[in-house]
XYZ file of C-alpha atoms in Angstrom:
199
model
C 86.566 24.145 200.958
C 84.115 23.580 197.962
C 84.857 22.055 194.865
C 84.567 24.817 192.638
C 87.936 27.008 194.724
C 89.869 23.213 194.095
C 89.095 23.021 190.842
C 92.006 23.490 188.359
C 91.364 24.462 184.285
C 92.246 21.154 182.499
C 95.637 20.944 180.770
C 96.041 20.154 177.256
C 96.961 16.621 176.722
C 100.618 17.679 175.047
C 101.397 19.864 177.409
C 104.766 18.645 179.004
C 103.443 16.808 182.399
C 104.734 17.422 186.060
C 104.358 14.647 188.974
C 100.918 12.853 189.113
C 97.663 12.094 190.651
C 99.359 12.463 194.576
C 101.422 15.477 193.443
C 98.342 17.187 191.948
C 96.381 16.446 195.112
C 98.918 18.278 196.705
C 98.728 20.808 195.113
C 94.987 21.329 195.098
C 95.148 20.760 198.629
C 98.030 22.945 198.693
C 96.002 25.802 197.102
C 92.613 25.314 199.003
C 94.503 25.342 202.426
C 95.659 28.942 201.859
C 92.279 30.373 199.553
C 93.508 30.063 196.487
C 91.627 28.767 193.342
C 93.208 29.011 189.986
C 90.437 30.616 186.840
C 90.636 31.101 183.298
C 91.516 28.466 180.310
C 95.059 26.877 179.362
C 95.602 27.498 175.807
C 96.797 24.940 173.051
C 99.810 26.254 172.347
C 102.967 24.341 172.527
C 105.321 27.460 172.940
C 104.548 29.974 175.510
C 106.244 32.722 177.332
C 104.049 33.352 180.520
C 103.847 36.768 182.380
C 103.038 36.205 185.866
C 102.093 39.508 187.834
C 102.200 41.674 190.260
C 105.144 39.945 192.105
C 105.273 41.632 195.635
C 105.744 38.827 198.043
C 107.567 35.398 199.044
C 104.418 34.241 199.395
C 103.934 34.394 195.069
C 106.095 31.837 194.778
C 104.624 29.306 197.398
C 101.040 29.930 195.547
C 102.661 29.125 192.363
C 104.551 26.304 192.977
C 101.048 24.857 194.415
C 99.426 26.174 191.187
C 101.667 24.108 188.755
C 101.441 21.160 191.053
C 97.707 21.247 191.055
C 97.493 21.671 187.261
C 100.260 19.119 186.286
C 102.113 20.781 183.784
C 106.074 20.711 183.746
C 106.238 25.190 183.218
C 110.025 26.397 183.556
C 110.572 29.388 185.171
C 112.772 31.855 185.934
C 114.369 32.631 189.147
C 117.458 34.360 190.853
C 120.213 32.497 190.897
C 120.445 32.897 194.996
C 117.289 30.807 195.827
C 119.252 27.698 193.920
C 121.329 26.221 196.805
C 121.372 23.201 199.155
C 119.281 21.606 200.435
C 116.491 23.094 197.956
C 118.257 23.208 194.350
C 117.452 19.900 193.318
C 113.949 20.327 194.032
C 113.527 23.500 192.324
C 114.914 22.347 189.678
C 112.930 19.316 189.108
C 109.951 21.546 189.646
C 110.751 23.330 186.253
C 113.187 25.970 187.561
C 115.916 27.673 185.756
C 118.643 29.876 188.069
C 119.460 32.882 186.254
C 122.039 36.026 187.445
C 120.085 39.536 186.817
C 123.058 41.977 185.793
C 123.522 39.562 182.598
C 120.144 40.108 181.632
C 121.159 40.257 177.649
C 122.573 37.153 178.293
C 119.527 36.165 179.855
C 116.799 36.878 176.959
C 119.529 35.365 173.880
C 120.155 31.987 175.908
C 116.038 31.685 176.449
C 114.757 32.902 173.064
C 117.100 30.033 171.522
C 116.078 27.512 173.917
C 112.475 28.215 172.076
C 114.077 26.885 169.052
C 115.838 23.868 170.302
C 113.089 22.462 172.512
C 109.979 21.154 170.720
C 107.180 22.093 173.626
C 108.100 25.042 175.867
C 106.523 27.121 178.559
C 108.368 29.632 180.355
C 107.300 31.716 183.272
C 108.869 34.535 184.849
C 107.574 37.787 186.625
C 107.670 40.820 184.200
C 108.777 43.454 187.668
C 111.940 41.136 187.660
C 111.499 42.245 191.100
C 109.465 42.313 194.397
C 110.693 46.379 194.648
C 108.208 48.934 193.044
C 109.207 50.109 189.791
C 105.871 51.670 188.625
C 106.830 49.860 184.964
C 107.587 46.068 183.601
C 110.903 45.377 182.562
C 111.243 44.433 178.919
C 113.040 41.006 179.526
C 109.659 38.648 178.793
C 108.983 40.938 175.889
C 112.472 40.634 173.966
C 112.224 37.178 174.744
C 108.561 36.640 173.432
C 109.574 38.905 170.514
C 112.916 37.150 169.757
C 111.409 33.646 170.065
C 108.181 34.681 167.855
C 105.905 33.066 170.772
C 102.950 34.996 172.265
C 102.960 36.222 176.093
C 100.256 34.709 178.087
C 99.464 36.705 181.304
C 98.835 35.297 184.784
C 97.317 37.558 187.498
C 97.807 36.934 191.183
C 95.030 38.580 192.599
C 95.369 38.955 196.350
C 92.150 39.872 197.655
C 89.952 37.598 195.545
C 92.726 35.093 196.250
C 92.764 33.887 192.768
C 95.527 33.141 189.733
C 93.757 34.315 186.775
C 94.512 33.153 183.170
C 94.517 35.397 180.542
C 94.233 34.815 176.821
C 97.492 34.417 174.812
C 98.788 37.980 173.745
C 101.231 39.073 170.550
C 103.237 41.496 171.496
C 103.669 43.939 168.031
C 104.015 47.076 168.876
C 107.234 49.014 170.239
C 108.713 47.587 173.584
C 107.909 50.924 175.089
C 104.039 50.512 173.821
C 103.935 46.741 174.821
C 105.409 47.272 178.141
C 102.777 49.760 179.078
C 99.963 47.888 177.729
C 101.129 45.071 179.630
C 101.478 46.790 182.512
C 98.208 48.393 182.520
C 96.624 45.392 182.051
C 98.244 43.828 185.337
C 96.877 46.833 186.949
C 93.881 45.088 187.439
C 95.032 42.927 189.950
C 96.395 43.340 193.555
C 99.343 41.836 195.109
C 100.094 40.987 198.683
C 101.952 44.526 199.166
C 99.856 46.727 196.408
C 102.110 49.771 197.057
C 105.217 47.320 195.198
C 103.827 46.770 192.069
């Protein structure tokens, strides 16, 4: 595999770290082992809600969880409260995860927008769908958060065919929710999942 598909963008020195020189070797040889190269630049900013789409396979996750071990940052995420039991919670836990039960989705956006105040540095990731099911729109979860926090939205596109994780530029969501979700959502148009026809 050449050097330019292992190559990771840089992150910014106060960026919250994750694991070390082995577990970033992992992870680039994590990512290079299945295709995958990550592209774009990691912006400065110490507060981040991060948008990763389309969701439309198991398989996301596995590419992510090589993704943040490959660029070394400690990223919290999202993820349903089902995939948090022995013998794997403790792990994805320490690997930035946050269990969360979907039909208290108010709940949800209040508890993570104040965690934005509390904690000095925070990035949180999540999938916009909320789902691997097609909707044919984003739910507005990431958005109330973003907006309730006062933090930009920085979309990530998986991009099946090109296998490639594509960073976008940070994003300020001011218009309606209605408006944001569709610009969002167009914008994640441009990339394919694993199962196109779900997104």
């Amino acid at each position: 595999m050449s050097d330019v598909r292992t190559r990771t963008p840089e992150r910014p020195a106060h960026w919250p770290t994750l694991g070390n020189g082995l577990t970033r070797w992992l992870g680039r040889t994590g990512l290079a082992c299945l295709g995958w190269r990550v592209q774009g630049r990691l912006p400065d900013n110490d507060k981040l809600v991060i948008a990763v789409a389309p969701h439309t396979s198991n398989w996301d996750f596995f590419v992510g969880v090589f993704a943040l071990l490959a660029i070394g940052a400690r990223i919290q995420w999202l993820g349903k409260h089902s995939i948090f039991r022995w013998p794997v919670n403790g792990l994805l836990r320490s690997l930035g995860g946050i269990p969360v039960v979907r039909h208290a989705a108010k709940d949800v956006v209040a508890q993570a927008a104040e965690q934005f105040d509390v904690q000095p540095r925070l990035l949180l990731a999540l999938s916009p769908e909320g789902t691997r099911r097609h909707l044919g729109r984003l739910k507005t979860g990431f958005l109330r958060i973003a907006k309730q926090a006062g933090v930009p939205v920085l979309p990530v596109g998986l991009d099946y065919p090109s296998r490639t994780i594509e960073i976008g530029e940070p994003w300020v969501p001011d218009g309606t929710l209605d408006e944001d979700e569709r610009a969002f959502y167009h914008y994640f148009q441009a990339y394919r999942g694993r199962h196109p026809d779900q997104y």
